[in-house]
mmCIF file as Biopython writes it, N, C-alpha, C and O atoms, coordinates in Angstrom:
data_model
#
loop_
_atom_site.group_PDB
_atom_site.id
_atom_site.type_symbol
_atom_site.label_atom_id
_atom_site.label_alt_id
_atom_site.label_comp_id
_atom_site.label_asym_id
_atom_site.label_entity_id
_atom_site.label_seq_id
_atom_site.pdbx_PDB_ins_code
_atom_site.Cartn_x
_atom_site.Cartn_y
_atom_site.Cartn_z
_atom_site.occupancy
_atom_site.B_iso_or_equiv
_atom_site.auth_seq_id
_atom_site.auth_asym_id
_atom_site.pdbx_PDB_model_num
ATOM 1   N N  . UNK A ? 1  ? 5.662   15.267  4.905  1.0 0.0 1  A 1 
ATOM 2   C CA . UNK A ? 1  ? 5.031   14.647  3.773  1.0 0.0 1  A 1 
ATOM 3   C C  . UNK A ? 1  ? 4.966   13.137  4.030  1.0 0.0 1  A 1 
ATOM 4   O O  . UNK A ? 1  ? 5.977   12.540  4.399  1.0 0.0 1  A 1 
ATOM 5   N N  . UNK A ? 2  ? 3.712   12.461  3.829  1.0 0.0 2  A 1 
ATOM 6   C CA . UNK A ? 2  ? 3.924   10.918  3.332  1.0 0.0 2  A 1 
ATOM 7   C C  . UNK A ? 2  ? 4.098   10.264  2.469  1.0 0.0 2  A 1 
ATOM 8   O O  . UNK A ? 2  ? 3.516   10.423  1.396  1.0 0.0 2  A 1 
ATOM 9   N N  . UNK A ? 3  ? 5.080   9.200   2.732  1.0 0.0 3  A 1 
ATOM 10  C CA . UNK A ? 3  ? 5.512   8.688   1.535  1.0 0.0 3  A 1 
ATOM 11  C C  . UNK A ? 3  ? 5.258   7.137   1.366  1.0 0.0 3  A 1 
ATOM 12  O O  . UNK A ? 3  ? 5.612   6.303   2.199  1.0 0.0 3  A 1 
ATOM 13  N N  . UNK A ? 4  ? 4.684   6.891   0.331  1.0 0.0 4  A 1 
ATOM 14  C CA . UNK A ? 4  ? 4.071   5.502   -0.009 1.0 0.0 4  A 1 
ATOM 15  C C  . UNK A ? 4  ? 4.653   4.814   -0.626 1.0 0.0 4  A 1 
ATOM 16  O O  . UNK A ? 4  ? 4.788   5.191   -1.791 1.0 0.0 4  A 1 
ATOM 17  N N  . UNK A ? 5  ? 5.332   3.434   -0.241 1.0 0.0 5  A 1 
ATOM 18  C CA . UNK A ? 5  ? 6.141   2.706   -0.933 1.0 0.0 5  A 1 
ATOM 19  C C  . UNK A ? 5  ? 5.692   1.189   -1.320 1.0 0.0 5  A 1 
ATOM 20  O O  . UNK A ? 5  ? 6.346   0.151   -1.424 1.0 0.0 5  A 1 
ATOM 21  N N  . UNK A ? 6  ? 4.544   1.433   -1.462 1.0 0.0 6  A 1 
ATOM 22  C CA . UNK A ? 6  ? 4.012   -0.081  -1.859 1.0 0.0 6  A 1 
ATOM 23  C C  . UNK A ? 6  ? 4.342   -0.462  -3.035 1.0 0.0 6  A 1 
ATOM 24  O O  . UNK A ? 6  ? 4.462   -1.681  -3.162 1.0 0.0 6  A 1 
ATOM 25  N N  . UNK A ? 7  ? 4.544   0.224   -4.011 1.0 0.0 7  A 1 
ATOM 26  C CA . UNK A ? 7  ? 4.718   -0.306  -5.236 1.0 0.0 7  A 1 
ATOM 27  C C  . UNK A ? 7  ? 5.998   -1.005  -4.518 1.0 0.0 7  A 1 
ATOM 28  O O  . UNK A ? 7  ? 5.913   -2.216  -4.722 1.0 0.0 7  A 1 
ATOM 29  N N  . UNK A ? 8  ? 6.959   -0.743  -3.881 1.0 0.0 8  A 1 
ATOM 30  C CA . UNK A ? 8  ? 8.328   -1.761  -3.707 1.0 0.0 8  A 1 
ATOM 31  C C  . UNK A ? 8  ? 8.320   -2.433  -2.874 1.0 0.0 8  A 1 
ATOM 32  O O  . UNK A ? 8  ? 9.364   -3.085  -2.849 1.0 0.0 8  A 1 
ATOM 33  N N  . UNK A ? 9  ? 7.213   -2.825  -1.565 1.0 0.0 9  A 1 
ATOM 34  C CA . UNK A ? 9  ? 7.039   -4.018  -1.140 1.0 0.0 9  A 1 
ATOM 35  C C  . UNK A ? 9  ? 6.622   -4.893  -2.153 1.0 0.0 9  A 1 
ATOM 36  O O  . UNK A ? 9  ? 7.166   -5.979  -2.353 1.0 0.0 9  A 1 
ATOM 37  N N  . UNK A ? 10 ? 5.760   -4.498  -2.740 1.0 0.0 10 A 1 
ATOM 38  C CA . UNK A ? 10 ? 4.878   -5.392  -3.902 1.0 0.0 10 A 1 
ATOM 39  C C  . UNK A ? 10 ? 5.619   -6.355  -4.904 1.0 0.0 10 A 1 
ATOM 40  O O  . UNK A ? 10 ? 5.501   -7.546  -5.194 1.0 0.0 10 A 1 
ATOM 41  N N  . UNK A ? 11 ? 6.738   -4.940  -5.454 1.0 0.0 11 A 1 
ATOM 42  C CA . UNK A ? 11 ? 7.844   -5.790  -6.185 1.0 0.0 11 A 1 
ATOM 43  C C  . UNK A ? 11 ? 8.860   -6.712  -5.469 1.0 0.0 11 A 1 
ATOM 44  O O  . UNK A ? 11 ? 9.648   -7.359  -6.158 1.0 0.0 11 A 1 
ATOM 45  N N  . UNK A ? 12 ? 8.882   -6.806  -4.071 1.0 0.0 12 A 1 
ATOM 46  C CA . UNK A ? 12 ? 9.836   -7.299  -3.486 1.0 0.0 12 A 1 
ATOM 47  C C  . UNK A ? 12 ? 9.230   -8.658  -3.337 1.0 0.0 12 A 1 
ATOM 48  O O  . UNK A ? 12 ? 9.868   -9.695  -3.154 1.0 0.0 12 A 1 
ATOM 49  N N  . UNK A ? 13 ? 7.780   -8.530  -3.449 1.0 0.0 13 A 1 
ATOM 50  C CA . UNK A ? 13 ? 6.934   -9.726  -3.131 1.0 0.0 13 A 1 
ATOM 51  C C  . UNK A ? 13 ? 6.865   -10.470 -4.449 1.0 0.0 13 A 1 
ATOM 52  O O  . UNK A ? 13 ? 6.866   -11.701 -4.459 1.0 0.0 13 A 1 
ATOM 53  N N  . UNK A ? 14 ? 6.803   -9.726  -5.601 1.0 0.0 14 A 1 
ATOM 54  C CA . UNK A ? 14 ? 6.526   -10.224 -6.903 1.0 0.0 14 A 1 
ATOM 55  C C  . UNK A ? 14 ? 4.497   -10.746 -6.867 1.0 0.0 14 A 1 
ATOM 56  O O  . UNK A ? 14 ? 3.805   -11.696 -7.231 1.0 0.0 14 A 1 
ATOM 57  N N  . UNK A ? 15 ? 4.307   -9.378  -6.173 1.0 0.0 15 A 1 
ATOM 58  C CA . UNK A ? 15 ? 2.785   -9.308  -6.504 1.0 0.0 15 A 1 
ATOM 59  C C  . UNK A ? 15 ? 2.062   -8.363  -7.355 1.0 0.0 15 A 1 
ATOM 60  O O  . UNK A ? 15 ? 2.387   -7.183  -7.222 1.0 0.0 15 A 1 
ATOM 61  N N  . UNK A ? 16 ? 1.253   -8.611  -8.104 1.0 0.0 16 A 1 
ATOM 62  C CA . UNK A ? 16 ? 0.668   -7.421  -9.075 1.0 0.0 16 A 1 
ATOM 63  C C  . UNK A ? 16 ? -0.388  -7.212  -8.810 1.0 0.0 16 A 1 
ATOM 64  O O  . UNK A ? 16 ? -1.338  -7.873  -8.391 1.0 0.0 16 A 1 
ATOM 65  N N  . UNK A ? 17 ? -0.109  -5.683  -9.214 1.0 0.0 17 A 1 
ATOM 66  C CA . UNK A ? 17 ? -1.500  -4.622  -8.704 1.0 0.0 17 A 1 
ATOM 67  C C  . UNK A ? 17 ? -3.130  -5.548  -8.694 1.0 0.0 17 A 1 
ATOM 68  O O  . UNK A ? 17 ? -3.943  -5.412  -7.779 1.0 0.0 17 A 1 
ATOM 69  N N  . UNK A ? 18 ? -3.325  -6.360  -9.762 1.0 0.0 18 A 1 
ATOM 70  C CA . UNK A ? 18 ? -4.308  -7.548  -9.716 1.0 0.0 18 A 1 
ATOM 71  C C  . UNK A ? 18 ? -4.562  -8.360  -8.705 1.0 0.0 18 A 1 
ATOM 72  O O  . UNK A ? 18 ? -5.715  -8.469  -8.287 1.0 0.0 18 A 1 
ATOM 73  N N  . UNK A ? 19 ? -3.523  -9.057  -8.156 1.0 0.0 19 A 1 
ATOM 74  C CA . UNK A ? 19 ? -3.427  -10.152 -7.477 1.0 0.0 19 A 1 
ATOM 75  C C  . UNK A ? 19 ? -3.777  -9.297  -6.189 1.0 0.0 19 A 1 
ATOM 76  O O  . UNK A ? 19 ? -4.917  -9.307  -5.725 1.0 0.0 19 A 1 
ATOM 77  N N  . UNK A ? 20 ? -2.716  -8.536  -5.616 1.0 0.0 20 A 1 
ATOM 78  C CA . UNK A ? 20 ? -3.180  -7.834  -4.413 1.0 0.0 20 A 1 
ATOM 79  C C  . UNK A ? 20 ? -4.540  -7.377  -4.456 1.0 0.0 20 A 1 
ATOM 80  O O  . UNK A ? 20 ? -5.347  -7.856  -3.660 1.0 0.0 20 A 1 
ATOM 81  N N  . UNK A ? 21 ? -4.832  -6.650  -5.153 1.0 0.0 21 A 1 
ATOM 82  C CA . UNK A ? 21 ? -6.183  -6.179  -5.415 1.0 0.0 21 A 1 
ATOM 83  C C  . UNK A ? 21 ? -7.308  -7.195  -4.818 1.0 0.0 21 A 1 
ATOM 84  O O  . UNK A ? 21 ? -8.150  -7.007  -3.940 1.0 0.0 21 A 1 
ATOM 85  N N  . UNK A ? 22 ? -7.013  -8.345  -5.615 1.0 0.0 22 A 1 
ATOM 86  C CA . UNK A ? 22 ? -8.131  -9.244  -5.448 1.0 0.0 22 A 1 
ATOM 87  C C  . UNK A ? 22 ? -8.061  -10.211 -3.740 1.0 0.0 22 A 1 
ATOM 88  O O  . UNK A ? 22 ? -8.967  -10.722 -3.083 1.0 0.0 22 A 1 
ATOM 89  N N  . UNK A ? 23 ? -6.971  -10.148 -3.567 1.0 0.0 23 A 1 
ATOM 90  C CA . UNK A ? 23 ? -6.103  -10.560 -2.161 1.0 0.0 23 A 1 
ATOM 91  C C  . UNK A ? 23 ? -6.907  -9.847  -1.022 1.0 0.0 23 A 1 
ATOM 92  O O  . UNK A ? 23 ? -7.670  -10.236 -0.138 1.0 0.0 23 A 1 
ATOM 93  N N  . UNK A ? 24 ? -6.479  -8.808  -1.368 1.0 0.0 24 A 1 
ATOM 94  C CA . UNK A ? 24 ? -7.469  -7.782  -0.285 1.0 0.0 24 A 1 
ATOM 95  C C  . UNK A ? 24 ? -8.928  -7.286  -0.347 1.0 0.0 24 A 1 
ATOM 96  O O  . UNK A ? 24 ? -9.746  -7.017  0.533  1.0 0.0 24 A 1 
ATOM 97  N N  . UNK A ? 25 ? -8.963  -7.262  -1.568 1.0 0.0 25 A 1 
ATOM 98  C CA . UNK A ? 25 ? -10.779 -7.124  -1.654 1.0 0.0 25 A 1 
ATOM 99  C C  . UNK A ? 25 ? -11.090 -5.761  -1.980 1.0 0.0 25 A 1 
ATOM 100 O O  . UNK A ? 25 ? -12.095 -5.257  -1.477 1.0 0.0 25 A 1 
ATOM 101 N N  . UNK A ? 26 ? -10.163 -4.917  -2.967 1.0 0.0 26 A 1 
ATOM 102 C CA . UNK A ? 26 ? -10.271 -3.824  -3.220 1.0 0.0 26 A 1 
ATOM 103 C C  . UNK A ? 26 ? -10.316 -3.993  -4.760 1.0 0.0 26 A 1 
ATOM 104 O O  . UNK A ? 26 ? -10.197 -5.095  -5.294 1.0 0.0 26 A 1 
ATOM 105 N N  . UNK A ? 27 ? -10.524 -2.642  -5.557 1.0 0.0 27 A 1 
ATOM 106 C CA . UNK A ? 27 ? -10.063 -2.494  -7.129 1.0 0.0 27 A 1 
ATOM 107 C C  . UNK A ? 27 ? -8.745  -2.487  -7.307 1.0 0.0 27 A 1 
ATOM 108 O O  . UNK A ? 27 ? -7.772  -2.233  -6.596 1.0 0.0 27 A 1 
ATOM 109 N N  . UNK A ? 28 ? -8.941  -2.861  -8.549 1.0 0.0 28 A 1 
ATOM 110 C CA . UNK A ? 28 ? -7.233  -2.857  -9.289 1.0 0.0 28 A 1 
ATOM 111 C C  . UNK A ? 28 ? -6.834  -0.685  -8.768 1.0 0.0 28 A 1 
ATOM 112 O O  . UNK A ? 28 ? -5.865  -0.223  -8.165 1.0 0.0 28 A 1 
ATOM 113 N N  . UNK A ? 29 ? -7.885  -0.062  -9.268 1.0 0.0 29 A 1 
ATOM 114 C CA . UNK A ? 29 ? -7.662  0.914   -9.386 1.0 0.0 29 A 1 
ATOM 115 C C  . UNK A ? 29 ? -7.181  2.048   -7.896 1.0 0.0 29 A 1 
ATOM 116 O O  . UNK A ? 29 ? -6.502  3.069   -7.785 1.0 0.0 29 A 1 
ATOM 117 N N  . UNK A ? 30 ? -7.983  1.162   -6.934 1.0 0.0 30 A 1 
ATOM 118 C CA . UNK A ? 30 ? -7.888  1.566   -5.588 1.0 0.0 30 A 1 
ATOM 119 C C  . UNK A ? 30 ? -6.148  1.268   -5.268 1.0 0.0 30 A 1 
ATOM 120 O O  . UNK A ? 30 ? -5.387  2.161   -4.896 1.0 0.0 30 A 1 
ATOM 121 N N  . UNK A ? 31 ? -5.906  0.433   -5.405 1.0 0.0 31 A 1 
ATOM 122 C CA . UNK A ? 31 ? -4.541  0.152   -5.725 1.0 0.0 31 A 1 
ATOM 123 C C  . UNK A ? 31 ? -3.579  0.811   -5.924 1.0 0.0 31 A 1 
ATOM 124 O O  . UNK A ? 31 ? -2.702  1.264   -5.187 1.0 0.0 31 A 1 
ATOM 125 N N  . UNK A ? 32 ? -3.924  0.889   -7.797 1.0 0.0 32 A 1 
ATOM 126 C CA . UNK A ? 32 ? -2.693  1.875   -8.175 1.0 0.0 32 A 1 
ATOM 127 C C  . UNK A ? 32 ? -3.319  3.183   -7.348 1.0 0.0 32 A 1 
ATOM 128 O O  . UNK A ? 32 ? -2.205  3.647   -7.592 1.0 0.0 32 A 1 
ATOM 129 N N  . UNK A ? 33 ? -3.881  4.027   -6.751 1.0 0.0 33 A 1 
ATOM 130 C CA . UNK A ? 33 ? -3.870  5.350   -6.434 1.0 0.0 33 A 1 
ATOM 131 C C  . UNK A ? 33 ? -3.233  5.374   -5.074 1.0 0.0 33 A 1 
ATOM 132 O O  . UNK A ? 33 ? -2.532  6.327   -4.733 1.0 0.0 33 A 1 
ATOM 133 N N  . UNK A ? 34 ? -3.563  3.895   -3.946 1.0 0.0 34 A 1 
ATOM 134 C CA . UNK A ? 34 ? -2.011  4.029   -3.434 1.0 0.0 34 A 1 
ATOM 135 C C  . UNK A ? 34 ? -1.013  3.960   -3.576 1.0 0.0 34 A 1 
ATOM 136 O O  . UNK A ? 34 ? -0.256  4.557   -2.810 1.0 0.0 34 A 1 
ATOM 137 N N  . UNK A ? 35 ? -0.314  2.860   -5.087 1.0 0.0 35 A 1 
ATOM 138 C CA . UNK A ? 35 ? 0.737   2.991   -5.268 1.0 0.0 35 A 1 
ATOM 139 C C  . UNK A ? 35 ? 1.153   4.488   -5.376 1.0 0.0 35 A 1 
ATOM 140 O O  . UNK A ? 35 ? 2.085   4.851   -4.659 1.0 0.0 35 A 1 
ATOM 141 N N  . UNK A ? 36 ? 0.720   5.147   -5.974 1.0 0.0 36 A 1 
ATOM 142 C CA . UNK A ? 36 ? 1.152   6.289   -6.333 1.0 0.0 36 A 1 
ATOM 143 C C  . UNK A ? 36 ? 0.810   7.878   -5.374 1.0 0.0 36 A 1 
ATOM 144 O O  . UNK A ? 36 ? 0.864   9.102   -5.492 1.0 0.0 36 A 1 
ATOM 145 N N  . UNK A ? 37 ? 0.507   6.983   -4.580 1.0 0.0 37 A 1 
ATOM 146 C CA . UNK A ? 37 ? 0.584   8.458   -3.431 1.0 0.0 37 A 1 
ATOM 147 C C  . UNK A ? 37 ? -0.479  9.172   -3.578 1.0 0.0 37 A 1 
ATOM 148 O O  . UNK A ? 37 ? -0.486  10.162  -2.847 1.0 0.0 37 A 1 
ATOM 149 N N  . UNK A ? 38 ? -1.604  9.019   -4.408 1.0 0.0 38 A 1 
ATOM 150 C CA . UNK A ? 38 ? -2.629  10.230  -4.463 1.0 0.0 38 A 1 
ATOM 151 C C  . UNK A ? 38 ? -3.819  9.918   -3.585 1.0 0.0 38 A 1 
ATOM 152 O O  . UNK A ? 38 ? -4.884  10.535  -3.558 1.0 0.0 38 A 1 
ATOM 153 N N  . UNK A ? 39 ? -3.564  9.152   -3.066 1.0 0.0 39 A 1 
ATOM 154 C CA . UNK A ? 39 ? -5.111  8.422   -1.920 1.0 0.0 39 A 1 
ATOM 155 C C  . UNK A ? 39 ? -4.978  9.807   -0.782 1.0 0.0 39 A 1 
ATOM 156 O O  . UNK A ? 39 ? -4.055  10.573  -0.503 1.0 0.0 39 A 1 
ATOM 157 N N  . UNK A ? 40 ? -5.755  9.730   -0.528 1.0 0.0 40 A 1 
ATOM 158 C CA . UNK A ? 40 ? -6.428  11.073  0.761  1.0 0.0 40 A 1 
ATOM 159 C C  . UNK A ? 40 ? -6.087  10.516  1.945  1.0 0.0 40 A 1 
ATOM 160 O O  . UNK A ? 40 ? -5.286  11.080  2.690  1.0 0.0 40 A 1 
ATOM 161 N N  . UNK A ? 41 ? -6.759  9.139   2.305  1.0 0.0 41 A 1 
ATOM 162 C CA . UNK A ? 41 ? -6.984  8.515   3.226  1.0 0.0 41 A 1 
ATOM 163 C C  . UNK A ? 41 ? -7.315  7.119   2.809  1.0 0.0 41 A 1 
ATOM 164 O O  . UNK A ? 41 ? -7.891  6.638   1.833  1.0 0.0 41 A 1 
ATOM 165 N N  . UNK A ? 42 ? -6.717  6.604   3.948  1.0 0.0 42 A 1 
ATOM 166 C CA . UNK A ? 42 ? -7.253  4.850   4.106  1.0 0.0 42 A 1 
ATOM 167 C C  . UNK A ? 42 ? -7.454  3.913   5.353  1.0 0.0 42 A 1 
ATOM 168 O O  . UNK A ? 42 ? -6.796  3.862   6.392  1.0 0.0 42 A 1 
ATOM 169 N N  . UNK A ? 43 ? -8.564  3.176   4.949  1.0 0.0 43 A 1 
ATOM 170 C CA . UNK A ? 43 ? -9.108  2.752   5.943  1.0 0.0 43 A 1 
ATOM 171 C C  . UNK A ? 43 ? -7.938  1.311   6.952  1.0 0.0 43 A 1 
ATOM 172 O O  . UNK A ? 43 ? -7.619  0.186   6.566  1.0 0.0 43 A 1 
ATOM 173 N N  . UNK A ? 44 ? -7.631  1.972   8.151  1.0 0.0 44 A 1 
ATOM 174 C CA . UNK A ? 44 ? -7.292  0.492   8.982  1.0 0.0 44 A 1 
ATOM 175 C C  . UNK A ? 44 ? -7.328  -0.402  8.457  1.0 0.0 44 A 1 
ATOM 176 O O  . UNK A ? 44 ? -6.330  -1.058  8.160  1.0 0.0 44 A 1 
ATOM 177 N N  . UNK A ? 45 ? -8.964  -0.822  8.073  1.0 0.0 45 A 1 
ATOM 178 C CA . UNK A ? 45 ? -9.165  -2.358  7.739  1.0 0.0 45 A 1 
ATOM 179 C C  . UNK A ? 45 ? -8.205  -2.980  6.459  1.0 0.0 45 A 1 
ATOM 180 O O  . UNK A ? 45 ? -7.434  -3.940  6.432  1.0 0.0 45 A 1 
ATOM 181 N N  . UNK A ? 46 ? -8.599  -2.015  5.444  1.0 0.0 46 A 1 
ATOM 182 C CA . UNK A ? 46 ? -7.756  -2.349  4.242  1.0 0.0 46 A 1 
ATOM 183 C C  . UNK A ? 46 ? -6.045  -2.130  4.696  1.0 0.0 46 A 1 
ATOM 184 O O  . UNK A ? 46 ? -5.195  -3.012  4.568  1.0 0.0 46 A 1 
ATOM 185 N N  . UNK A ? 47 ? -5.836  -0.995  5.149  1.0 0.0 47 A 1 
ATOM 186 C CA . UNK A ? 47 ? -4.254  -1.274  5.977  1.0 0.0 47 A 1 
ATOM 187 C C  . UNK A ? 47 ? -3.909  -2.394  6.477  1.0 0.0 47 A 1 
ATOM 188 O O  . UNK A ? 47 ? -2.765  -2.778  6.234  1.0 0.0 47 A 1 
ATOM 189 N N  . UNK A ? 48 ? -4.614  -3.063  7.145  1.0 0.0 48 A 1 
ATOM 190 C CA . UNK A ? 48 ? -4.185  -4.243  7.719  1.0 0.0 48 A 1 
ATOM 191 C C  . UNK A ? 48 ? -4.398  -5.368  7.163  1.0 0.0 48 A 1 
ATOM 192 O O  . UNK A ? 48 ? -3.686  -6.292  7.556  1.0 0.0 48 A 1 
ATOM 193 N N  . UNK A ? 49 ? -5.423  -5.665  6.088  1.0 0.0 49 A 1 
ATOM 194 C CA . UNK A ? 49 ? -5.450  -6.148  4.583  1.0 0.0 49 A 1 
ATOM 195 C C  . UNK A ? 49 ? -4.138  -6.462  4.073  1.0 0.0 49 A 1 
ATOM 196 O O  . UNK A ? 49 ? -3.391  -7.441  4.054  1.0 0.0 49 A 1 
ATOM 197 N N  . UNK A ? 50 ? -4.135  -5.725  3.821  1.0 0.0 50 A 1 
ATOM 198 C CA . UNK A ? 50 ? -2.605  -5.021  2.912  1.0 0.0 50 A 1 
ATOM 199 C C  . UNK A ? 50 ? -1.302  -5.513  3.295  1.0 0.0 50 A 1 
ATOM 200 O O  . UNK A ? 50 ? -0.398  -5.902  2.555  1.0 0.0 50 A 1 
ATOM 201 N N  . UNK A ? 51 ? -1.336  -5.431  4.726  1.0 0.0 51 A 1 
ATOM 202 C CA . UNK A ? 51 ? -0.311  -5.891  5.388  1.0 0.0 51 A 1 
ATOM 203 C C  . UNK A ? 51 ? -0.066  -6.948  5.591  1.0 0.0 51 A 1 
ATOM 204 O O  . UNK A ? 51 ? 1.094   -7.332  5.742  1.0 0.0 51 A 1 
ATOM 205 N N  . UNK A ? 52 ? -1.442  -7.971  5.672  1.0 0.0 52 A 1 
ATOM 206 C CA . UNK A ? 52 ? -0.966  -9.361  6.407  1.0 0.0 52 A 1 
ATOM 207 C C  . UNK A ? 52 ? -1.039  -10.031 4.857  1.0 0.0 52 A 1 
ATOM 208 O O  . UNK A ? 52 ? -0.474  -11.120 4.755  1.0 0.0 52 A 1 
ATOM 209 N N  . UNK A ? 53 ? -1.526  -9.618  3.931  1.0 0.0 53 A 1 
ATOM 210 C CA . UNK A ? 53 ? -1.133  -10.231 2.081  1.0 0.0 53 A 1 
ATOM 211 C C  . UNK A ? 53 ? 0.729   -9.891  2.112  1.0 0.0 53 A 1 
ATOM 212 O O  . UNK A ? 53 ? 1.621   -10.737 2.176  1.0 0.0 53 A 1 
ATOM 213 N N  . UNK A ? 54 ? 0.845   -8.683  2.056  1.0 0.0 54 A 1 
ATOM 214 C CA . UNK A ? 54 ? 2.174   -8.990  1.758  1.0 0.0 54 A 1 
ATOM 215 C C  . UNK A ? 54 ? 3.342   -9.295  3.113  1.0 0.0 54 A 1 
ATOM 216 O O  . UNK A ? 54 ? 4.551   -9.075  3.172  1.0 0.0 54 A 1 
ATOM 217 N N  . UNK A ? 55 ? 2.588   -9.764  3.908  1.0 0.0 55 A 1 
ATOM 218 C CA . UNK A ? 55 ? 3.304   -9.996  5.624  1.0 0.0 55 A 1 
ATOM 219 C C  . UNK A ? 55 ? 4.315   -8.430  5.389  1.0 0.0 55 A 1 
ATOM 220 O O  . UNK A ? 55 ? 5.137   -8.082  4.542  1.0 0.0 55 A 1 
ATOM 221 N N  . UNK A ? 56 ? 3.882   -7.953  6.301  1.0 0.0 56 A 1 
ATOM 222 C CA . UNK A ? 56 ? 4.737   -6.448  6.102  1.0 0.0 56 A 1 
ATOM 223 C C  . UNK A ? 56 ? 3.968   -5.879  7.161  1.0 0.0 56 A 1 
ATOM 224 O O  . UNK A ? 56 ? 2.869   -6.334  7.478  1.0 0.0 56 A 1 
ATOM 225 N N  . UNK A ? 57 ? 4.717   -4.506  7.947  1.0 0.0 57 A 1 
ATOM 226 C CA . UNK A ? 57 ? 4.422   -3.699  8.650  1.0 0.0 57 A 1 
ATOM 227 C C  . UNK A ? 57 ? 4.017   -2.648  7.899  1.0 0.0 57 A 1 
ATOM 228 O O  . UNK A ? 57 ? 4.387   -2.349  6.764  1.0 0.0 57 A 1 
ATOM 229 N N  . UNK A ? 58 ? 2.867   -1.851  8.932  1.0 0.0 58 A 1 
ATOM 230 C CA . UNK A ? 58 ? 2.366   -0.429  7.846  1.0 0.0 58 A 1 
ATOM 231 C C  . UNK A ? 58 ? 3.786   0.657   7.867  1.0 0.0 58 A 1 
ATOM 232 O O  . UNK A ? 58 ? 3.629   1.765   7.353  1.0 0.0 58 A 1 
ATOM 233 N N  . UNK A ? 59 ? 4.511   0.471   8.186  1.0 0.0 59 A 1 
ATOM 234 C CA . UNK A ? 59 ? 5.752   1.440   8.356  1.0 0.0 59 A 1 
ATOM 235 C C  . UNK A ? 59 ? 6.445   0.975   7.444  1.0 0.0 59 A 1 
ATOM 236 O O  . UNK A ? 59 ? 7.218   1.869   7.099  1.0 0.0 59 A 1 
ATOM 237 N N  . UNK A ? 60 ? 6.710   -0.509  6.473  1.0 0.0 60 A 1 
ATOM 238 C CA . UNK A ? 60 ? 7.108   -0.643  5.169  1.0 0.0 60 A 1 
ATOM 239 C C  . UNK A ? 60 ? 6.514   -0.183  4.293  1.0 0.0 60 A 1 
ATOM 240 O O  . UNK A ? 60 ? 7.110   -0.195  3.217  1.0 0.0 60 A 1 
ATOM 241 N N  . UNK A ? 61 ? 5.043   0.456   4.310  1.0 0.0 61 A 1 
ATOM 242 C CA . UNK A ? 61 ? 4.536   0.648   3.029  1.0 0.0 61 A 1 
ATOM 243 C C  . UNK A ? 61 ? 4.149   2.019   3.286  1.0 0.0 61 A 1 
ATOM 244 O O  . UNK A ? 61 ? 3.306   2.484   2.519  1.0 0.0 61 A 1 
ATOM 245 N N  . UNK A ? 62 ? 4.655   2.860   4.335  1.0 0.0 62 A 1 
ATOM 246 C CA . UNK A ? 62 ? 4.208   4.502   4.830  1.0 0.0 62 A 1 
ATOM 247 C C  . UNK A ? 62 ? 4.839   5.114   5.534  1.0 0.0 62 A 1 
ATOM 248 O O  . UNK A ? 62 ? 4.795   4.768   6.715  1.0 0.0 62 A 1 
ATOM 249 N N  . UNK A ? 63 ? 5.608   6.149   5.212  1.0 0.0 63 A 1 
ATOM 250 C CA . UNK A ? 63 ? 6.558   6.910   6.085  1.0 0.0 63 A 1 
ATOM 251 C C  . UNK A ? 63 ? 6.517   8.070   5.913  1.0 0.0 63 A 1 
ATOM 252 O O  . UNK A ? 63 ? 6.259   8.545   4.806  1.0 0.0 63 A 1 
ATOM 253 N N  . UNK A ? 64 ? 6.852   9.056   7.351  1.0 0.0 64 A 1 
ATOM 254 C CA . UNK A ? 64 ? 6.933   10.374  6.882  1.0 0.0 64 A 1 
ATOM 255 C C  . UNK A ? 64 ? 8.291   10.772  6.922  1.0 0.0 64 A 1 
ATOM 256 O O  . UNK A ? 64 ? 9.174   10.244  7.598  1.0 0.0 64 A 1 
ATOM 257 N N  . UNK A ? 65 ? 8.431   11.970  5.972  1.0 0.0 65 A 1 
ATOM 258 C CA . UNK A ? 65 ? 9.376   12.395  5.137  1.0 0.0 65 A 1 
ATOM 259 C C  . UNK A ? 65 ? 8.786   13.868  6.063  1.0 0.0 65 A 1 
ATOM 260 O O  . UNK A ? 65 ? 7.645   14.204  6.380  1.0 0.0 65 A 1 
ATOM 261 N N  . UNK A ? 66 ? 10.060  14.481  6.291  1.0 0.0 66 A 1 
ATOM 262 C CA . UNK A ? 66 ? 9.869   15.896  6.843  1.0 0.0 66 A 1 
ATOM 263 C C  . UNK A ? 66 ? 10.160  16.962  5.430  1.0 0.0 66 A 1 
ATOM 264 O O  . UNK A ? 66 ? 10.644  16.681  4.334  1.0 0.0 66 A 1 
ATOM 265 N N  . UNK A ? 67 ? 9.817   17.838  5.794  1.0 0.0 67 A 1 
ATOM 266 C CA . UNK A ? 67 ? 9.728   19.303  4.748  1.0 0.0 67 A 1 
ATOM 267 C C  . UNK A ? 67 ? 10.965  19.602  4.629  1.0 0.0 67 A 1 
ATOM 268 O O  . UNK A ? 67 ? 11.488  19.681  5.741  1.0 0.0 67 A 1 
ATOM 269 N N  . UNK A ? 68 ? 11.620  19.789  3.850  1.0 0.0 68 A 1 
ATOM 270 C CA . UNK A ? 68 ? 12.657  20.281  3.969  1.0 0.0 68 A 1 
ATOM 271 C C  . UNK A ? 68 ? 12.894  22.357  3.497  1.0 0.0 68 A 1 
ATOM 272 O O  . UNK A ? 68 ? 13.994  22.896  3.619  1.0 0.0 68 A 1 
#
């Protein structure tokens, strides 16, 4: 399983779903659906977006979790 932890880089950053949003060049809404794990897929570009706003590796904000 993957597991998405942006909402707690974000808070670690003290950035809101807004600010990032607009940081990276996405919707507020595009956002929360990664915070919350329901995104399908995402693009590199915005990954790496994402990453250099909150200086972070994609392995802080995505990990896999095995089946148990």
């Amino acid at each position: 399983m993957i597991r998405i932890t942006l909402n707690v880089v974000m808070a670690q950053r003290n950035m809101t779903t807004s600010e990032l949003a607009k940081r990276v060049g996405i919707t507020p809404t595009n956002i929360s659906i990664l915070k919350t794990g329901k995104v399908k897929a995402i693009r590199f570009s915005t990954l790496e977006k994402i990453c250099a706003v909150l200086d972070c590796q994609p392995g802080d904000i995505i990990s896999y979790v095995a089946d148990k």
